[in-house]
Amino acid sequence: MKKVTTVGIDLAKSVFHLHGADAHGARVFAKKLSRSKVMPFLVQLPPCLIGMEACAGAHDWARRIKELGHDVRLMNPKFVQPYVKSNKNDAHDAEAICEAVTRPTMRFVSIKSVEQQDMQALHRIRSGLIKERTALANQTRGLLGEYGIVIPVGIMNLRKALPPIIENLDQRLTPMGKTLFARQRERLVDMDERIEALSEMVEVASSQDEACQRLERVRGIGALAATALRSAVGSARQFKNGREMAAWLGLTPRQHSTGG
C-alpha cells in the first residue's frame, strides 16, 4: 500500500470500485467495497492523488476525502470515457479514472462547497416549481377552452380571469366545474406563494455572500444571476482566463472540424 500514489474511484449508490496504481502507473490493487467501507479503507492509505467522476454525490465524497489529507480531483465523465479499455464495467471505469486523473492536460471540475450546493438546490427547486406552475396554468387554460372560455396567453391573464369564473359570473360552468377550477386556482395561489418565498431566499443568500455582492455590481446581473453563477462556478479559479469561462458557459460557438 505504501507504493500507491494514485487511486481511481468509481462512485455508486451501494458498491464502489477502487483502482490503485503506483508512480509508474502499474496496478497495486483493485477493490470492490460497500459504501460503509470506503472511508475506513482510504484512511489507511498514505496521502495520494484520488480521482472521481463529477456525478451524483461526488462533491460530498470529495470534501470528506480531502479531510483525510488526499489530493482529490473531479472530472467530467466524458473526459474519462476515452480511457476505458475493453468492455465497460465498474472495475474498468475505476481503472480509467485512475489513469485519466494523472493526465497533465486533463480539465478538472472544482469541488463545490456546502454553501454552493445550497444555492444550487435553491435554484433547482425554484425552477422546478416555476415549471409546475406553467404546466398548471396551461392545463387550466386548456380545460377552460373546452367550455368555450378562452383566456389570453399569460399567467397574469389567468390570475385575473379565474375569480369571476369561479364566483358564478360565467354560466357556462356547472357547480362541479366551478369547484374544480376553484381548486386549480388554490393550487396556483399556493405555487405563487412558494415561488415568492424561494425568491426571497435567493435575495437573502445573495446579500450574505461577498462574491454575489461583487457580481451584482456588474450591469445586468441581479441576485438571481449572481447566485446561479456563484453556485455553478465558485471562485472561477479553475479557468485560465475569461474566454475559457465563456466557452464553458456556452457563450462561444462549438467547433467540430478537421483538415482545416
GROMACS .gro file of C-alpha atoms in nm:
model
  260
    1MET     CA    1   0.000   0.000   0.000
    2LYS     CA    2   0.297   0.233   0.054
    3LYS     CA    3   0.357   0.225  -0.322
    4VAL     CA    4   0.014   0.368  -0.404
    5THR     CA    5   0.028   0.719  -0.549
    6THR     CA    6  -0.298   0.735  -0.746
    7VAL     CA    7  -0.646   0.595  -0.681
    8GLY     CA    8  -0.946   0.595  -0.913
    9ILE     CA    9  -1.290   0.556  -0.752
   10ASP     CA   10  -1.599   0.460  -0.947
   11LEU     CA   11  -1.882   0.604  -0.737
   12ALA     CA   12  -2.215   0.427  -0.694
   13LYS     CA   13  -2.508   0.404  -0.455
   14SER     CA   14  -2.401   0.091  -0.270
   15VAL     CA   15  -2.099  -0.083  -0.426
   16PHE     CA   16  -1.783   0.114  -0.510
   17HIS     CA   17  -1.486   0.005  -0.720
   18LEU     CA   18  -1.135   0.134  -0.642
   19HIS     CA   19  -0.824   0.104  -0.856
   20GLY     CA   20  -0.484   0.192  -0.709
   21ALA     CA   21  -0.163   0.248  -0.906
   22ASP     CA   22   0.199   0.327  -0.824
   23ALA     CA   23   0.412   0.612  -0.961
   24HIS     CA   24   0.471   0.419  -1.284
   25GLY     CA   25   0.101   0.352  -1.344
   26ALA     CA   26   0.121  -0.017  -1.254
   27ARG     CA   27  -0.175  -0.163  -1.069
   28VAL     CA   28  -0.129  -0.208  -0.695
   29PHE     CA   29  -0.485  -0.308  -0.605
   30ALA     CA   30  -0.835  -0.335  -0.747
   31LYS     CA   31  -1.105  -0.349  -0.484
   32LYS     CA   32  -1.483  -0.372  -0.461
   33LEU     CA   33  -1.614  -0.212  -0.142
   34SER     CA   34  -1.951  -0.131   0.010
   35ARG     CA   35  -2.030   0.233   0.085
   36SER     CA   36  -1.960   0.196   0.457
   37LYS     CA   37  -1.611   0.053   0.396
   38VAL     CA   38  -1.477   0.316   0.155
   39MET     CA   39  -1.371   0.578   0.410
   40PRO     CA   40  -1.206   0.327   0.652
   41PHE     CA   41  -1.005   0.192   0.358
   42LEU     CA   42  -0.893   0.539   0.243
   43VAL     CA   43  -0.789   0.633   0.598
   44GLN     CA   44  -0.513   0.370   0.593
   45LEU     CA   45  -0.368   0.492   0.262
   46PRO     CA   46  -0.081   0.742   0.255
   47PRO     CA   47  -0.173   1.083   0.105
   48CYS     CA   48  -0.221   1.028  -0.266
   49LEU     CA   49  -0.399   1.162  -0.575
   50ILE     CA   50  -0.761   1.043  -0.591
   51GLY     CA   51  -0.976   1.084  -0.899
   52MET     CA   52  -1.354   1.057  -0.934
   53GLU     CA   53  -1.613   1.144  -1.194
   54ALA     CA   54  -1.821   1.455  -1.123
   55CYS     CA   55  -2.153   1.277  -1.072
   56ALA     CA   56  -2.423   1.247  -0.806
   57GLY     CA   57  -2.272   1.272  -0.460
   58ALA     CA   58  -1.920   1.336  -0.591
   59HIS     CA   59  -1.877   1.676  -0.425
   60ASP     CA   60  -1.970   1.538  -0.083
   61TRP     CA   61  -1.725   1.249  -0.122
   62ALA     CA   62  -1.455   1.488  -0.243
   63ARG     CA   63  -1.491   1.714   0.062
   64ARG     CA   64  -1.482   1.420   0.304
   65ILE     CA   65  -1.183   1.253   0.137
   66LYS     CA   66  -0.988   1.582   0.127
   67GLU     CA   67  -1.020   1.598   0.505
   68LEU     CA   68  -0.813   1.276   0.518
   69GLY     CA   69  -0.521   1.458   0.353
   70HIS     CA   70  -0.564   1.326  -0.002
   71ASP     CA   71  -0.550   1.539  -0.318
   72VAL     CA   72  -0.895   1.490  -0.473
   73ARG     CA   73  -0.978   1.575  -0.836
   74LEU     CA   74  -1.317   1.557  -1.007
   75MET     CA   75  -1.351   1.508  -1.382
   76ASN     CA   76  -1.628   1.531  -1.637
   77PRO     CA   77  -1.731   1.170  -1.723
   78LYS     CA   78  -1.699   1.240  -2.097
   79PHE     CA   79  -1.328   1.312  -2.048
   80VAL     CA   80  -1.280   0.979  -1.868
   81GLN     CA   81  -1.462   0.764  -2.125
   82PRO     CA   82  -1.173   0.751  -2.380
   83TYR     CA   83  -0.952   0.582  -2.117
   84VAL     CA   84  -1.187   0.284  -2.071
   85LYS     CA   85  -1.023  -0.029  -2.210
   86SER     CA   86  -1.206  -0.335  -2.338
   87ASN     CA   87  -1.569  -0.380  -2.233
   88LYS     CA   88  -1.719  -0.124  -2.000
   89ASN     CA   89  -1.778  -0.226  -1.640
   90ASP     CA   90  -1.729  -0.067  -1.298
   91ALA     CA   91  -1.381  -0.209  -1.248
   92HIS     CA   92  -1.266  -0.083  -1.588
   93ASP     CA   93  -1.424   0.254  -1.512
   94ALA     CA   94  -1.221   0.282  -1.190
   95GLU     CA   95  -0.904   0.195  -1.381
   96ALA     CA   96  -0.986   0.457  -1.648
   97ILE     CA   97  -1.045   0.721  -1.378
   98CYS     CA   98  -0.712   0.632  -1.217
   99GLU     CA   99  -0.533   0.685  -1.548
  100ALA     CA  100  -0.725   0.994  -1.658
  101VAL     CA  101  -0.662   1.186  -1.335
  102THR     CA  102  -0.284   1.172  -1.395
  103ARG     CA  103  -0.300   1.336  -1.739
  104PRO     CA  104  -0.128   1.679  -1.731
  105THR     CA  105  -0.379   1.829  -1.976
  106MET     CA  106  -0.690   1.695  -1.801
  107ARG     CA  107  -0.957   1.953  -1.713
  108PHE     CA  108  -1.092   1.921  -1.363
  109VAL     CA  109  -1.420   2.020  -1.202
  110SER     CA  110  -1.386   2.243  -0.896
  111ILE     CA  111  -1.522   2.090  -0.577
  112LYS     CA  112  -1.835   2.268  -0.461
  113SER     CA  113  -1.870   2.386  -0.104
  114VAL     CA  114  -2.182   2.310   0.101
  115GLU     CA  115  -2.290   2.674   0.055
  116GLN     CA  116  -2.264   2.642  -0.323
  117GLN     CA  117  -2.475   2.326  -0.316
  118ASP     CA  118  -2.733   2.506  -0.100
  119MET     CA  119  -2.761   2.780  -0.363
  120GLN     CA  120  -2.781   2.526  -0.644
  121ALA     CA  121  -3.054   2.330  -0.465
  122LEU     CA  122  -3.246   2.654  -0.409
  123HIS     CA  123  -3.232   2.739  -0.779
  124ARG     CA  124  -3.333   2.391  -0.889
  125ILE     CA  125  -3.630   2.373  -0.652
  126ARG     CA  126  -3.744   2.721  -0.759
  127SER     CA  127  -3.703   2.633  -1.127
  128GLY     CA  128  -3.899   2.311  -1.078
  129LEU     CA  129  -4.186   2.500  -0.912
  130ILE     CA  130  -4.196   2.752  -1.196
  131LYS     CA  131  -4.224   2.466  -1.448
  132GLU     CA  132  -4.504   2.309  -1.243
  133ARG     CA  133  -4.687   2.642  -1.227
  134THR     CA  134  -4.655   2.690  -1.604
  135ALA     CA  135  -4.791   2.339  -1.663
  136LEU     CA  136  -5.082   2.406  -1.424
  137ALA     CA  137  -5.165   2.735  -1.596
  138ASN     CA  138  -5.157   2.575  -1.942
  139GLN     CA  139  -5.375   2.287  -1.825
  140THR     CA  140  -5.628   2.526  -1.669
  141ARG     CA  141  -5.644   2.743  -1.982
  142GLY     CA  142  -5.684   2.434  -2.200
  143LEU     CA  143  -5.966   2.290  -1.988
  144LEU     CA  144  -6.149   2.622  -1.980
  145GLY     CA  145  -6.118   2.638  -2.358
  146GLU     CA  146  -6.324   2.318  -2.378
  147TYR     CA  147  -6.612   2.515  -2.220
  148GLY     CA  148  -6.573   2.797  -2.470
  149ILE     CA  149  -6.397   3.020  -2.217
  150VAL     CA  150  -6.084   3.150  -2.390
  151ILE     CA  151  -5.823   3.326  -2.179
  152PRO     CA  152  -5.532   3.513  -2.344
  153VAL     CA  153  -5.186   3.368  -2.307
  154GLY     CA  154  -5.001   3.472  -1.992
  155ILE     CA  155  -5.026   3.374  -1.629
  156MET     CA  156  -5.135   3.726  -1.529
  157ASN     CA  157  -5.437   3.698  -1.758
  158LEU     CA  158  -5.526   3.366  -1.596
  159ARG     CA  159  -5.500   3.511  -1.246
  160LYS     CA  160  -5.740   3.793  -1.339
  161ALA     CA  161  -5.988   3.569  -1.524
  162LEU     CA  162  -6.028   3.287  -1.270
  163PRO     CA  163  -6.203   3.473  -0.981
  164PRO     CA  164  -6.503   3.595  -1.190
  165ILE     CA  165  -6.541   3.249  -1.346
  166ILE     CA  166  -6.542   3.079  -1.005
  167GLU     CA  167  -6.774   3.335  -0.845
  168ASN     CA  168  -7.071   3.232  -1.058
  169LEU     CA  169  -7.041   3.512  -1.314
  170ASP     CA  170  -6.994   3.268  -1.601
  171GLN     CA  171  -7.298   3.044  -1.653
  172ARG     CA  172  -7.118   2.806  -1.888
  173LEU     CA  173  -6.975   2.614  -1.593
  174THR     CA  174  -7.168   2.374  -1.374
  175PRO     CA  175  -7.127   2.381  -0.994
  176MET     CA  176  -6.887   2.086  -1.024
  177GLY     CA  177  -6.685   2.269  -1.288
  178LYS     CA  178  -6.660   2.579  -1.071
  179THR     CA  179  -6.541   2.366  -0.779
  180LEU     CA  180  -6.273   2.204  -0.994
  181PHE     CA  181  -6.141   2.536  -1.122
  182ALA     CA  182  -6.153   2.682  -0.771
  183ARG     CA  183  -5.915   2.402  -0.668
  184GLN     CA  184  -5.692   2.484  -0.965
  185ARG     CA  185  -5.682   2.848  -0.854
  186GLU     CA  186  -5.592   2.743  -0.498
  187ARG     CA  187  -5.301   2.542  -0.631
  188LEU     CA  188  -5.191   2.836  -0.846
  189VAL     CA  189  -5.200   3.075  -0.550
  190ASP     CA  190  -5.007   2.825  -0.335
  191MET     CA  191  -4.737   2.791  -0.602
  192ASP     CA  192  -4.713   3.169  -0.635
  193GLU     CA  193  -4.653   3.199  -0.261
  194ARG     CA  194  -4.394   2.921  -0.257
  195ILE     CA  195  -4.205   3.069  -0.554
  196GLU     CA  196  -4.213   3.413  -0.392
  197ALA     CA  197  -4.073   3.266  -0.069
  198LEU     CA  198  -3.789   3.098  -0.261
  199SER     CA  199  -3.717   3.421  -0.450
  200GLU     CA  200  -3.681   3.599  -0.117
  201MET     CA  201  -3.438   3.328  -0.007
  202VAL     CA  202  -3.233   3.398  -0.322
  203GLU     CA  203  -3.220   3.768  -0.232
  204VAL     CA  204  -3.107   3.688   0.124
  205ALA     CA  205  -2.845   3.439   0.006
  206SER     CA  206  -2.704   3.694  -0.238
  207SER     CA  207  -2.692   3.970   0.022
  208GLN     CA  208  -2.496   3.746   0.261
  209ASP     CA  209  -2.235   3.629   0.009
  210GLU     CA  210  -1.942   3.858  -0.072
  211ALA     CA  211  -1.884   3.709  -0.418
  212CYS     CA  212  -2.251   3.759  -0.510
  213GLN     CA  213  -2.232   4.121  -0.397
  214ARG     CA  214  -1.933   4.179  -0.626
  215LEU     CA  215  -2.116   4.015  -0.916
  216GLU     CA  216  -2.421   4.235  -0.863
  217ARG     CA  217  -2.206   4.542  -0.927
  218VAL     CA  218  -2.184   4.425  -1.289
  219ARG     CA  219  -2.450   4.587  -1.504
  220GLY     CA  220  -2.735   4.347  -1.584
  221ILE     CA  221  -2.662   4.099  -1.304
  222GLY     CA  222  -2.905   4.073  -1.015
  223ALA     CA  223  -2.943   3.838  -0.722
  224LEU     CA  224  -3.078   3.552  -0.935
  225ALA     CA  225  -2.791   3.553  -1.187
  226ALA     CA  226  -2.530   3.620  -0.918
  227THR     CA  227  -2.631   3.325  -0.701
  228ALA     CA  228  -2.662   3.099  -1.008
  229LEU     CA  229  -2.307   3.188  -1.116
  230ARG     CA  230  -2.175   3.153  -0.763
  231SER     CA  231  -2.326   2.808  -0.719
  232ALA     CA  232  -2.207   2.679  -1.058
  233VAL     CA  233  -1.866   2.844  -1.092
  234GLY     CA  234  -1.747   2.907  -0.737
  235SER     CA  235  -1.427   3.111  -0.727
  236ALA     CA  236  -1.368   3.059  -1.105
  237ARG     CA  237  -1.000   2.986  -1.034
  238GLN     CA  238  -1.030   2.666  -1.238
  239PHE     CA  239  -1.040   2.880  -1.554
  240LYS     CA  240  -0.722   3.025  -1.704
  241ASN     CA  241  -0.897   3.336  -1.835
  242GLY     CA  242  -1.237   3.488  -1.909
  243ARG     CA  243  -1.250   3.335  -2.258
  244GLU     CA  244  -1.221   2.986  -2.112
  245MET     CA  245  -1.507   3.054  -1.873
  246ALA     CA  246  -1.717   3.199  -2.157
  247ALA     CA  247  -1.662   2.879  -2.355
  248TRP     CA  248  -1.758   2.669  -2.050
  249LEU     CA  249  -2.081   2.870  -2.019
  250GLY     CA  250  -2.161   2.803  -2.385
  251LEU     CA  251  -2.124   3.164  -2.498
  252THR     CA  252  -1.888   3.070  -2.783
  253PRO     CA  253  -1.972   2.853  -3.087
  254ARG     CA  254  -1.885   2.485  -3.066
  255GLN     CA  255  -1.615   2.363  -3.305
  256HIS     CA  256  -1.624   2.029  -3.485
  257SER     CA  257  -1.386   2.031  -3.776
  258THR     CA  258  -1.092   1.852  -3.938
  259GLY     CA  259  -0.838   1.926  -4.211
  260GLY     CA  260  -0.855   2.300  -4.155
   0.00000   0.00000   0.00000
